[in-house]
């Protein structure tokens, strides 16, 4: 990337690559490239400077929440890229990470659309309440041993205090903050189709929680009348490259629309994101044909 360029160039995909995908019926090599590119873009936008003259006035903590979430999306996508590079292995593992990426991207979209201090406090309080509970447990243990503090407890208490102080929220604000809505509710709020939740979140929960569905599909093989441990041959599914790329693009789009005051600056970025979205959908349509139109 030269100094004149604000963003890295999109992946170069030649005719030979496209023909190879058409011949094999496997478009994962191309979509994998776009997946990596979306991860890189996400990282670039996560590094936007809060003092940029193009930004509107934003609560700094809200800004840090959003860039932290975007950076999380990017880093997890990069991890998946490493896991599935080459022959596309570790499909059973990348599906676990995908669910984390999906939920993180949805939170970015939801927070940007809500654009309200209360919802950012609910997001922060959702995690900090656990820290308060842990601190109370540690302090009670210290009292039970006549106020003798273990080294590990001292470290944990300092870490908890540091995290809480980073938000400038009082203990009362954390405790009184409303519960964060479920991902299903967030999806309803941002007008995503229910099918998106079922496919990306509920089906994804199989991989996270190790249900029988997950074991049967990913960790066991049928051998005559028995089931035996499956070898390391579970590939990353093409849909993982598609759906995660699209939802992360949506999160970047909402972030850009949320933070920039100058539309003449943000509109070209939004156009770029739309063109990437269209390119991924075009490849998907070539892979699925008319079936894709039936799903949207």
PDB file of C-alpha atoms in Angstrom:
ATOM      1  CA  UNK A   1       0.000   0.000   0.000  1.00  0.00           C
ATOM      2  CA  UNK A   2       1.506   3.325  -1.088  1.00  0.00           C
ATOM      3  CA  UNK A   3       1.337   6.513   0.943  1.00  0.00           C
ATOM      4  CA  UNK A   4      -1.362   7.855  -1.402  1.00  0.00           C
ATOM      5  CA  UNK A   5      -3.651   4.932  -0.715  1.00  0.00           C
ATOM      6  CA  UNK A   6      -5.934   4.969   2.297  1.00  0.00           C
ATOM      7  CA  UNK A   7      -6.854   1.314   2.060  1.00  0.00           C
ATOM      8  CA  UNK A   8      -5.196  -1.855   0.682  1.00  0.00           C
ATOM      9  CA  UNK A   9      -6.099  -3.017  -2.795  1.00  0.00           C
ATOM     10  CA  UNK A  10      -8.692  -5.787  -3.127  1.00  0.00           C
ATOM     11  CA  UNK A  11      -7.474  -9.276  -4.029  1.00  0.00           C
ATOM     12  CA  UNK A  12      -6.477  -9.934  -7.623  1.00  0.00           C
ATOM     13  CA  UNK A  13      -8.376 -12.898  -9.026  1.00  0.00           C
ATOM     14  CA  UNK A  14      -7.410 -13.932 -12.538  1.00  0.00           C
ATOM     15  CA  UNK A  15      -9.447 -15.799 -15.149  1.00  0.00           C
ATOM     16  CA  UNK A  16      -7.536 -19.021 -14.541  1.00  0.00           C
ATOM     17  CA  UNK A  17      -8.541 -19.059 -10.878  1.00  0.00           C
ATOM     18  CA  UNK A  18     -12.181 -18.503 -11.768  1.00  0.00           C
ATOM     19  CA  UNK A  19     -12.098 -21.276 -14.378  1.00  0.00           C
ATOM     20  CA  UNK A  20     -10.479 -23.654 -11.896  1.00  0.00           C
ATOM     21  CA  UNK A  21     -13.277 -22.953  -9.430  1.00  0.00           C
ATOM     22  CA  UNK A  22     -15.900 -23.498 -12.116  1.00  0.00           C
ATOM     23  CA  UNK A  23     -14.301 -26.762 -13.138  1.00  0.00           C
ATOM     24  CA  UNK A  24     -13.972 -28.088  -9.605  1.00  0.00           C
ATOM     25  CA  UNK A  25     -17.270 -26.635  -8.416  1.00  0.00           C
ATOM     26  CA  UNK A  26     -15.412 -25.286  -5.385  1.00  0.00           C
ATOM     27  CA  UNK A  27     -15.325 -21.503  -5.038  1.00  0.00           C
ATOM     28  CA  UNK A  28     -13.687 -21.504  -1.630  1.00  0.00           C
ATOM     29  CA  UNK A  29     -10.245 -20.406  -2.910  1.00  0.00           C
ATOM     30  CA  UNK A  30     -11.721 -17.150  -4.253  1.00  0.00           C
ATOM     31  CA  UNK A  31     -14.015 -16.512  -1.307  1.00  0.00           C
ATOM     32  CA  UNK A  32     -11.148 -17.239   1.061  1.00  0.00           C
ATOM     33  CA  UNK A  33      -9.248 -14.342  -0.536  1.00  0.00           C
ATOM     34  CA  UNK A  34     -12.199 -12.013  -0.040  1.00  0.00           C
ATOM     35  CA  UNK A  35     -12.589 -13.234   3.539  1.00  0.00           C
ATOM     36  CA  UNK A  36      -8.977 -12.293   4.266  1.00  0.00           C
ATOM     37  CA  UNK A  37      -9.443  -8.926   2.577  1.00  0.00           C
ATOM     38  CA  UNK A  38     -12.495  -8.127   4.707  1.00  0.00           C
ATOM     39  CA  UNK A  39     -10.459  -9.020   7.803  1.00  0.00           C
ATOM     40  CA  UNK A  40      -7.700  -6.605   6.713  1.00  0.00           C
ATOM     41  CA  UNK A  41     -10.209  -3.843   5.981  1.00  0.00           C
ATOM     42  CA  UNK A  42     -11.825  -4.354   9.355  1.00  0.00           C
ATOM     43  CA  UNK A  43      -8.427  -3.949  10.986  1.00  0.00           C
ATOM     44  CA  UNK A  44      -7.771  -0.753   9.039  1.00  0.00           C
ATOM     45  CA  UNK A  45     -11.036   0.841  10.166  1.00  0.00           C
ATOM     46  CA  UNK A  46     -10.462  -0.260  13.746  1.00  0.00           C
ATOM     47  CA  UNK A  47      -7.334   1.931  13.666  1.00  0.00           C
ATOM     48  CA  UNK A  48      -9.138   5.149  12.756  1.00  0.00           C
ATOM     49  CA  UNK A  49      -7.841   7.919  15.013  1.00  0.00           C
ATOM     50  CA  UNK A  50     -10.406   9.317  17.428  1.00  0.00           C
ATOM     51  CA  UNK A  51      -8.890  12.785  16.818  1.00  0.00           C
ATOM     52  CA  UNK A  52      -9.472  12.642  13.078  1.00  0.00           C
ATOM     53  CA  UNK A  53     -10.950  15.942  11.816  1.00  0.00           C
ATOM     54  CA  UNK A  54     -13.534  14.013   9.800  1.00  0.00           C
ATOM     55  CA  UNK A  55     -15.217  12.493  12.844  1.00  0.00           C
ATOM     56  CA  UNK A  56     -18.232  13.916  14.607  1.00  0.00           C
ATOM     57  CA  UNK A  57     -18.112  14.490  18.353  1.00  0.00           C
ATOM     58  CA  UNK A  58     -18.222  11.046  19.951  1.00  0.00           C
ATOM     59  CA  UNK A  59     -18.075   9.817  23.522  1.00  0.00           C
ATOM     60  CA  UNK A  60     -14.524   8.458  23.703  1.00  0.00           C
ATOM     61  CA  UNK A  61     -15.547   5.333  25.634  1.00  0.00           C
ATOM     62  CA  UNK A  62     -18.196   4.538  23.034  1.00  0.00           C
ATOM     63  CA  UNK A  63     -15.575   4.924  20.318  1.00  0.00           C
ATOM     64  CA  UNK A  64     -13.186   2.594  22.146  1.00  0.00           C
ATOM     65  CA  UNK A  65     -15.932  -0.018  22.516  1.00  0.00           C
ATOM     66  CA  UNK A  66     -16.609   0.027  18.784  1.00  0.00           C
ATOM     67  CA  UNK A  67     -12.996  -0.098  17.609  1.00  0.00           C
ATOM     68  CA  UNK A  68     -12.335  -2.842  20.161  1.00  0.00           C
ATOM     69  CA  UNK A  69     -15.201  -4.888  18.747  1.00  0.00           C
ATOM     70  CA  UNK A  70     -14.008  -4.317  15.175  1.00  0.00           C
ATOM     71  CA  UNK A  71     -10.466  -5.294  16.132  1.00  0.00           C
ATOM     72  CA  UNK A  72     -11.875  -8.452  17.723  1.00  0.00           C
ATOM     73  CA  UNK A  73     -13.667  -9.300  14.460  1.00  0.00           C
ATOM     74  CA  UNK A  74     -10.498  -8.715  12.468  1.00  0.00           C
ATOM     75  CA  UNK A  75      -8.196 -10.719  14.714  1.00  0.00           C
ATOM     76  CA  UNK A  76     -10.571 -13.665  14.917  1.00  0.00           C
ATOM     77  CA  UNK A  77     -10.980 -13.640  11.138  1.00  0.00           C
ATOM     78  CA  UNK A  78      -7.183 -13.609  10.792  1.00  0.00           C
ATOM     79  CA  UNK A  79      -6.990 -16.583  13.152  1.00  0.00           C
ATOM     80  CA  UNK A  80      -9.519 -18.435  11.021  1.00  0.00           C
ATOM     81  CA  UNK A  81      -7.555 -17.535   7.906  1.00  0.00           C
ATOM     82  CA  UNK A  82      -4.462 -19.171   9.371  1.00  0.00           C
ATOM     83  CA  UNK A  83      -6.382 -22.234  10.509  1.00  0.00           C
ATOM     84  CA  UNK A  84      -8.094 -22.797   7.168  1.00  0.00           C
ATOM     85  CA  UNK A  85      -5.239 -21.782   4.876  1.00  0.00           C
ATOM     86  CA  UNK A  86      -3.874 -24.385   2.504  1.00  0.00           C
ATOM     87  CA  UNK A  87      -6.394 -27.186   2.239  1.00  0.00           C
ATOM     88  CA  UNK A  88      -9.049 -25.434   4.370  1.00  0.00           C
ATOM     89  CA  UNK A  89      -8.675 -27.647   7.431  1.00  0.00           C
ATOM     90  CA  UNK A  90      -9.925 -27.115  10.996  1.00  0.00           C
ATOM     91  CA  UNK A  91     -13.533 -26.641   9.888  1.00  0.00           C
ATOM     92  CA  UNK A  92     -14.726 -27.870  13.285  1.00  0.00           C
ATOM     93  CA  UNK A  93     -12.679 -25.139  14.963  1.00  0.00           C
ATOM     94  CA  UNK A  94     -13.280 -22.255  12.558  1.00  0.00           C
ATOM     95  CA  UNK A  95     -17.031 -22.722  13.037  1.00  0.00           C
ATOM     96  CA  UNK A  96     -16.590 -22.056  16.772  1.00  0.00           C
ATOM     97  CA  UNK A  97     -14.674 -18.858  16.065  1.00  0.00           C
ATOM     98  CA  UNK A  98     -17.210 -17.844  13.414  1.00  0.00           C
ATOM     99  CA  UNK A  99     -19.951 -17.724  16.021  1.00  0.00           C
ATOM    100  CA  UNK A 100     -17.830 -15.349  18.101  1.00  0.00           C
ATOM    101  CA  UNK A 101     -17.184 -13.148  15.062  1.00  0.00           C
ATOM    102  CA  UNK A 102     -20.867 -13.084  14.149  1.00  0.00           C
ATOM    103  CA  UNK A 103     -21.988 -12.056  17.637  1.00  0.00           C
ATOM    104  CA  UNK A 104     -19.289  -9.364  17.826  1.00  0.00           C
ATOM    105  CA  UNK A 105     -20.270  -7.894  14.452  1.00  0.00           C
ATOM    106  CA  UNK A 106     -23.943  -7.866  15.448  1.00  0.00           C
ATOM    107  CA  UNK A 107     -23.072  -5.888  18.595  1.00  0.00           C
ATOM    108  CA  UNK A 108     -21.263  -3.266  16.500  1.00  0.00           C
ATOM    109  CA  UNK A 109     -24.296  -2.874  14.237  1.00  0.00           C
ATOM    110  CA  UNK A 110     -26.715  -2.809  17.167  1.00  0.00           C
ATOM    111  CA  UNK A 111     -24.760  -0.223  19.180  1.00  0.00           C
ATOM    112  CA  UNK A 112     -24.286   2.054  16.173  1.00  0.00           C
ATOM    113  CA  UNK A 113     -27.954   1.903  15.225  1.00  0.00           C
ATOM    114  CA  UNK A 114     -29.100   2.508  18.811  1.00  0.00           C
ATOM    115  CA  UNK A 115     -26.703   5.456  19.164  1.00  0.00           C
ATOM    116  CA  UNK A 116     -27.607   5.934  22.818  1.00  0.00           C
ATOM    117  CA  UNK A 117     -25.530   6.095  26.001  1.00  0.00           C
ATOM    118  CA  UNK A 118     -27.844   3.665  27.792  1.00  0.00           C
ATOM    119  CA  UNK A 119     -27.075   0.837  25.378  1.00  0.00           C
ATOM    120  CA  UNK A 120     -23.334   1.330  25.620  1.00  0.00           C
ATOM    121  CA  UNK A 121     -23.675   1.248  29.424  1.00  0.00           C
ATOM    122  CA  UNK A 122     -25.673  -1.960  29.144  1.00  0.00           C
ATOM    123  CA  UNK A 123     -22.913  -3.461  27.017  1.00  0.00           C
ATOM    124  CA  UNK A 124     -20.245  -2.426  29.518  1.00  0.00           C
ATOM    125  CA  UNK A 125     -22.287  -3.428  32.543  1.00  0.00           C
ATOM    126  CA  UNK A 126     -22.911  -6.872  31.097  1.00  0.00           C
ATOM    127  CA  UNK A 127     -19.236  -7.745  31.512  1.00  0.00           C
ATOM    128  CA  UNK A 128     -18.430  -5.628  34.542  1.00  0.00           C
ATOM    129  CA  UNK A 129     -21.125  -7.195  36.727  1.00  0.00           C
ATOM    130  CA  UNK A 130     -19.140 -10.421  36.533  1.00  0.00           C
ATOM    131  CA  UNK A 131     -16.033  -8.549  37.654  1.00  0.00           C
ATOM    132  CA  UNK A 132     -17.914  -7.107  40.641  1.00  0.00           C
ATOM    133  CA  UNK A 133     -19.153 -10.557  41.594  1.00  0.00           C
ATOM    134  CA  UNK A 134     -15.632 -11.966  41.395  1.00  0.00           C
ATOM    135  CA  UNK A 135     -14.245  -9.080  43.463  1.00  0.00           C
ATOM    136  CA  UNK A 136     -16.872  -9.644  46.167  1.00  0.00           C
ATOM    137  CA  UNK A 137     -16.027 -13.348  46.312  1.00  0.00           C
ATOM    138  CA  UNK A 138     -12.289 -12.629  46.632  1.00  0.00           C
ATOM    139  CA  UNK A 139     -12.840 -10.015  49.338  1.00  0.00           C
ATOM    140  CA  UNK A 140     -15.033 -12.421  51.319  1.00  0.00           C
ATOM    141  CA  UNK A 141     -12.341 -15.091  51.113  1.00  0.00           C
ATOM    142  CA  UNK A 142      -9.797 -12.570  52.394  1.00  0.00           C
ATOM    143  CA  UNK A 143     -12.009 -11.708  55.371  1.00  0.00           C
ATOM    144  CA  UNK A 144     -12.457 -15.399  56.169  1.00  0.00           C
ATOM    145  CA  UNK A 145      -8.686 -15.788  56.622  1.00  0.00           C
ATOM    146  CA  UNK A 146      -8.319 -12.767  58.883  1.00  0.00           C
ATOM    147  CA  UNK A 147      -7.598 -10.306  56.072  1.00  0.00           C
ATOM    148  CA  UNK A 148      -4.579 -12.201  54.794  1.00  0.00           C
ATOM    149  CA  UNK A 149      -4.293 -11.476  51.067  1.00  0.00           C
ATOM    150  CA  UNK A 150      -2.788 -14.074  48.739  1.00  0.00           C
ATOM    151  CA  UNK A 151      -0.505 -12.888  45.958  1.00  0.00           C
ATOM    152  CA  UNK A 152      -2.858 -14.204  43.296  1.00  0.00           C
ATOM    153  CA  UNK A 153      -5.787 -12.401  44.943  1.00  0.00           C
ATOM    154  CA  UNK A 154      -3.895  -9.120  45.008  1.00  0.00           C
ATOM    155  CA  UNK A 155      -3.179  -9.458  41.301  1.00  0.00           C
ATOM    156  CA  UNK A 156      -6.798 -10.289  40.521  1.00  0.00           C
ATOM    157  CA  UNK A 157      -8.146  -7.374  42.560  1.00  0.00           C
ATOM    158  CA  UNK A 158      -5.775  -4.943  40.840  1.00  0.00           C
ATOM    159  CA  UNK A 159      -6.825  -6.274  37.438  1.00  0.00           C
ATOM    160  CA  UNK A 160     -10.526  -5.945  38.298  1.00  0.00           C
ATOM    161  CA  UNK A 161     -10.093  -2.388  39.589  1.00  0.00           C
ATOM    162  CA  UNK A 162      -8.106  -1.429  36.483  1.00  0.00           C
ATOM    163  CA  UNK A 163     -10.834  -2.731  34.173  1.00  0.00           C
ATOM    164  CA  UNK A 164     -13.632  -0.998  36.095  1.00  0.00           C
ATOM    165  CA  UNK A 165     -11.714   2.288  36.279  1.00  0.00           C
ATOM    166  CA  UNK A 166     -11.163   2.207  32.516  1.00  0.00           C
ATOM    167  CA  UNK A 167     -14.901   2.803  31.989  1.00  0.00           C
ATOM    168  CA  UNK A 168     -15.369   5.682  34.470  1.00  0.00           C
ATOM    169  CA  UNK A 169     -18.563   3.925  35.567  1.00  0.00           C
ATOM    170  CA  UNK A 170     -19.412   3.772  39.240  1.00  0.00           C
ATOM    171  CA  UNK A 171     -20.267   0.521  40.966  1.00  0.00           C
ATOM    172  CA  UNK A 172     -23.849   1.776  41.280  1.00  0.00           C
ATOM    173  CA  UNK A 173     -24.066   2.465  37.539  1.00  0.00           C
ATOM    174  CA  UNK A 174     -22.787  -1.002  36.744  1.00  0.00           C
ATOM    175  CA  UNK A 175     -25.185  -2.735  39.117  1.00  0.00           C
ATOM    176  CA  UNK A 176     -28.186  -0.682  37.981  1.00  0.00           C
ATOM    177  CA  UNK A 177     -27.490  -1.083  34.252  1.00  0.00           C
ATOM    178  CA  UNK A 178     -30.133  -3.082  32.442  1.00  0.00           C
ATOM    179  CA  UNK A 179     -29.365  -6.554  31.194  1.00  0.00           C
ATOM    180  CA  UNK A 180     -27.940  -6.716  27.685  1.00  0.00           C
ATOM    181  CA  UNK A 181     -30.563  -8.148  25.294  1.00  0.00           C
ATOM    182  CA  UNK A 182     -29.994 -11.503  23.662  1.00  0.00           C
ATOM    183  CA  UNK A 183     -28.385 -11.709  20.245  1.00  0.00           C
ATOM    184  CA  UNK A 184     -31.783 -12.789  18.905  1.00  0.00           C
ATOM    185  CA  UNK A 185     -33.306  -9.535  20.199  1.00  0.00           C
ATOM    186  CA  UNK A 186     -30.452  -7.502  18.735  1.00  0.00           C
ATOM    187  CA  UNK A 187     -31.018  -9.142  15.360  1.00  0.00           C
ATOM    188  CA  UNK A 188     -34.706  -8.251  15.517  1.00  0.00           C
ATOM    189  CA  UNK A 189     -33.741  -4.684  16.443  1.00  0.00           C
ATOM    190  CA  UNK A 190     -31.487  -4.257  13.406  1.00  0.00           C
ATOM    191  CA  UNK A 191     -34.038  -5.888  11.071  1.00  0.00           C
ATOM    192  CA  UNK A 192     -31.976  -8.927  10.169  1.00  0.00           C
ATOM    193  CA  UNK A 193     -33.933 -11.927   8.972  1.00  0.00           C
ATOM    194  CA  UNK A 194     -34.698 -14.578  11.606  1.00  0.00           C
ATOM    195  CA  UNK A 195     -32.981 -17.135   9.340  1.00  0.00           C
ATOM    196  CA  UNK A 196     -29.717 -15.256   9.932  1.00  0.00           C
ATOM    197  CA  UNK A 197     -30.022 -15.872  13.666  1.00  0.00           C
ATOM    198  CA  UNK A 198     -30.971 -19.527  13.290  1.00  0.00           C
ATOM    199  CA  UNK A 199     -28.133 -20.310  10.877  1.00  0.00           C
ATOM    200  CA  UNK A 200     -25.356 -18.192  12.353  1.00  0.00           C
ATOM    201  CA  UNK A 201     -26.163 -18.290  16.053  1.00  0.00           C
ATOM    202  CA  UNK A 202     -28.350 -21.276  16.924  1.00  0.00           C
ATOM    203  CA  UNK A 203     -26.661 -23.722  14.545  1.00  0.00           C
ATOM    204  CA  UNK A 204     -23.341 -22.197  15.531  1.00  0.00           C
ATOM    205  CA  UNK A 205     -24.093 -23.095  19.144  1.00  0.00           C
ATOM    206  CA  UNK A 206     -23.634 -26.768  18.249  1.00  0.00           C
ATOM    207  CA  UNK A 207     -19.951 -26.104  17.602  1.00  0.00           C
ATOM    208  CA  UNK A 208     -19.518 -23.976  20.726  1.00  0.00           C
ATOM    209  CA  UNK A 209     -21.268 -26.300  23.170  1.00  0.00           C
ATOM    210  CA  UNK A 210     -20.357 -29.670  21.686  1.00  0.00           C
ATOM    211  CA  UNK A 211     -23.893 -30.977  21.214  1.00  0.00           C
ATOM    212  CA  UNK A 212     -24.612 -34.375  19.706  1.00  0.00           C
ATOM    213  CA  UNK A 213     -25.126 -32.679  16.329  1.00  0.00           C
ATOM    214  CA  UNK A 214     -21.573 -31.316  16.537  1.00  0.00           C
ATOM    215  CA  UNK A 215     -20.118 -34.672  17.586  1.00  0.00           C
ATOM    216  CA  UNK A 216     -21.944 -36.578  14.867  1.00  0.00           C
ATOM    217  CA  UNK A 217     -20.990 -34.143  12.088  1.00  0.00           C
ATOM    218  CA  UNK A 218     -17.463 -33.234  13.109  1.00  0.00           C
ATOM    219  CA  UNK A 219     -15.930 -35.709  15.527  1.00  0.00           C
ATOM    220  CA  UNK A 220     -17.381 -39.123  14.699  1.00  0.00           C
ATOM    221  CA  UNK A 221     -17.479 -41.325  11.621  1.00  0.00           C
ATOM    222  CA  UNK A 222     -19.700 -44.270  10.810  1.00  0.00           C
ATOM    223  CA  UNK A 223     -17.794 -47.535  10.583  1.00  0.00           C
ATOM    224  CA  UNK A 224     -20.108 -50.444   9.810  1.00  0.00           C
ATOM    225  CA  UNK A 225     -22.418 -50.608  12.834  1.00  0.00           C
ATOM    226  CA  UNK A 226     -20.230 -48.408  15.004  1.00  0.00           C
ATOM    227  CA  UNK A 227     -19.192 -44.804  15.395  1.00  0.00           C
ATOM    228  CA  UNK A 228     -15.476 -44.095  15.696  1.00  0.00           C
ATOM    229  CA  UNK A 229     -13.434 -40.893  16.211  1.00  0.00           C
ATOM    230  CA  UNK A 230     -13.191 -38.872  13.021  1.00  0.00           C
ATOM    231  CA  UNK A 231      -9.792 -37.980  11.606  1.00  0.00           C
ATOM    232  CA  UNK A 232      -8.616 -34.413  11.034  1.00  0.00           C
ATOM    233  CA  UNK A 233     -10.473 -33.931   7.740  1.00  0.00           C
ATOM    234  CA  UNK A 234     -13.260 -31.457   8.503  1.00  0.00           C
ATOM    235  CA  UNK A 235     -12.911 -28.608   6.011  1.00  0.00           C
ATOM    236  CA  UNK A 236     -14.103 -25.051   6.495  1.00  0.00           C
ATOM    237  CA  UNK A 237     -17.451 -24.713   4.730  1.00  0.00           C
ATOM    238  CA  UNK A 238     -17.829 -22.209   1.902  1.00  0.00           C
ATOM    239  CA  UNK A 239     -20.779 -20.587   3.710  1.00  0.00           C
ATOM    240  CA  UNK A 240     -18.456 -19.608   6.544  1.00  0.00           C
ATOM    241  CA  UNK A 241     -16.410 -17.435   4.191  1.00  0.00           C
ATOM    242  CA  UNK A 242     -19.572 -15.908   2.737  1.00  0.00           C
ATOM    243  CA  UNK A 243     -21.748 -15.126   5.742  1.00  0.00           C
ATOM    244  CA  UNK A 244     -18.998 -13.920   8.058  1.00  0.00           C
ATOM    245  CA  UNK A 245     -17.572 -11.622   5.387  1.00  0.00           C
ATOM    246  CA  UNK A 246     -21.000 -10.096   4.734  1.00  0.00           C
ATOM    247  CA  UNK A 247     -21.935  -9.499   8.382  1.00  0.00           C
ATOM    248  CA  UNK A 248     -18.524  -7.977   9.151  1.00  0.00           C
ATOM    249  CA  UNK A 249     -18.893  -5.703   6.115  1.00  0.00           C
ATOM    250  CA  UNK A 250     -22.251  -4.627   7.566  1.00  0.00           C
ATOM    251  CA  UNK A 251     -20.602  -3.848  10.894  1.00  0.00           C
ATOM    252  CA  UNK A 252     -17.908  -1.736   9.202  1.00  0.00           C
ATOM    253  CA  UNK A 253     -20.584   0.064   7.188  1.00  0.00           C
ATOM    254  CA  UNK A 254     -22.581   0.955  10.306  1.00  0.00           C
ATOM    255  CA  UNK A 255     -19.424   2.069  12.103  1.00  0.00           C
ATOM    256  CA  UNK A 256     -18.397   4.371   9.251  1.00  0.00           C
ATOM    257  CA  UNK A 257     -21.889   5.829   9.004  1.00  0.00           C
ATOM    258  CA  UNK A 258     -21.937   6.328  12.781  1.00  0.00           C
ATOM    259  CA  UNK A 259     -18.604   8.071  13.301  1.00  0.00           C
ATOM    260  CA  UNK A 260     -18.207  10.323  10.264  1.00  0.00           C
ATOM    261  CA  UNK A 261     -19.806  13.740  10.138  1.00  0.00           C
ATOM    262  CA  UNK A 262     -18.611  14.558   6.635  1.00  0.00           C
ATOM    263  CA  UNK A 263     -20.655  12.424   4.220  1.00  0.00           C
ATOM    264  CA  UNK A 264     -18.500  13.482   1.283  1.00  0.00           C
ATOM    265  CA  UNK A 265     -15.684  11.628   3.053  1.00  0.00           C
ATOM    266  CA  UNK A 266     -17.660   8.604   4.237  1.00  0.00           C
ATOM    267  CA  UNK A 267     -19.741   7.979   1.106  1.00  0.00           C
ATOM    268  CA  UNK A 268     -16.799   6.759  -1.041  1.00  0.00           C
ATOM    269  CA  UNK A 269     -15.908   4.326   1.756  1.00  0.00           C
ATOM    270  CA  UNK A 270     -19.493   3.082   1.916  1.00  0.00           C
ATOM    271  CA  UNK A 271     -19.464   2.679  -1.875  1.00  0.00           C
ATOM    272  CA  UNK A 272     -16.310   0.583  -1.595  1.00  0.00           C
ATOM    273  CA  UNK A 273     -17.905  -1.633   1.055  1.00  0.00           C
ATOM    274  CA  UNK A 274     -20.989  -2.047  -1.143  1.00  0.00           C
ATOM    275  CA  UNK A 275     -18.839  -3.069  -4.103  1.00  0.00           C
ATOM    276  CA  UNK A 276     -17.059  -5.701  -2.003  1.00  0.00           C
ATOM    277  CA  UNK A 277     -20.412  -6.965  -0.775  1.00  0.00           C
ATOM    278  CA  UNK A 278     -21.653  -7.194  -4.384  1.00  0.00           C
ATOM    279  CA  UNK A 279     -18.518  -9.061  -5.481  1.00  0.00           C
ATOM    280  CA  UNK A 280     -18.933 -11.672  -2.745  1.00  0.00           C
ATOM    281  CA  UNK A 281     -22.617 -12.105  -3.602  1.00  0.00           C
ATOM    282  CA  UNK A 282     -21.758 -12.424  -7.299  1.00  0.00           C
ATOM    283  CA  UNK A 283     -19.373 -15.284  -6.568  1.00  0.00           C
ATOM    284  CA  UNK A 284     -21.949 -16.845  -4.268  1.00  0.00           C
ATOM    285  CA  UNK A 285     -24.593 -16.677  -6.975  1.00  0.00           C
ATOM    286  CA  UNK A 286     -22.238 -18.375  -9.412  1.00  0.00           C
ATOM    287  CA  UNK A 287     -21.666 -21.117  -6.855  1.00  0.00           C
ATOM    288  CA  UNK A 288     -25.313 -21.598  -5.857  1.00  0.00           C
ATOM    289  CA  UNK A 289     -27.103 -20.399  -8.988  1.00  0.00           C
ATOM    290  CA  UNK A 290     -30.797 -19.688  -8.542  1.00  0.00           C
ATOM    291  CA  UNK A 291     -30.740 -21.310  -5.097  1.00  0.00           C
ATOM    292  CA  UNK A 292     -29.144 -18.173  -3.661  1.00  0.00           C
ATOM    293  CA  UNK A 293     -32.014 -15.976  -4.877  1.00  0.00           C
ATOM    294  CA  UNK A 294     -34.442 -18.242  -3.048  1.00  0.00           C
ATOM    295  CA  UNK A 295     -32.576 -17.679   0.220  1.00  0.00           C
ATOM    296  CA  UNK A 296     -32.634 -13.864   0.158  1.00  0.00           C
TER     297      UNK A 296
END
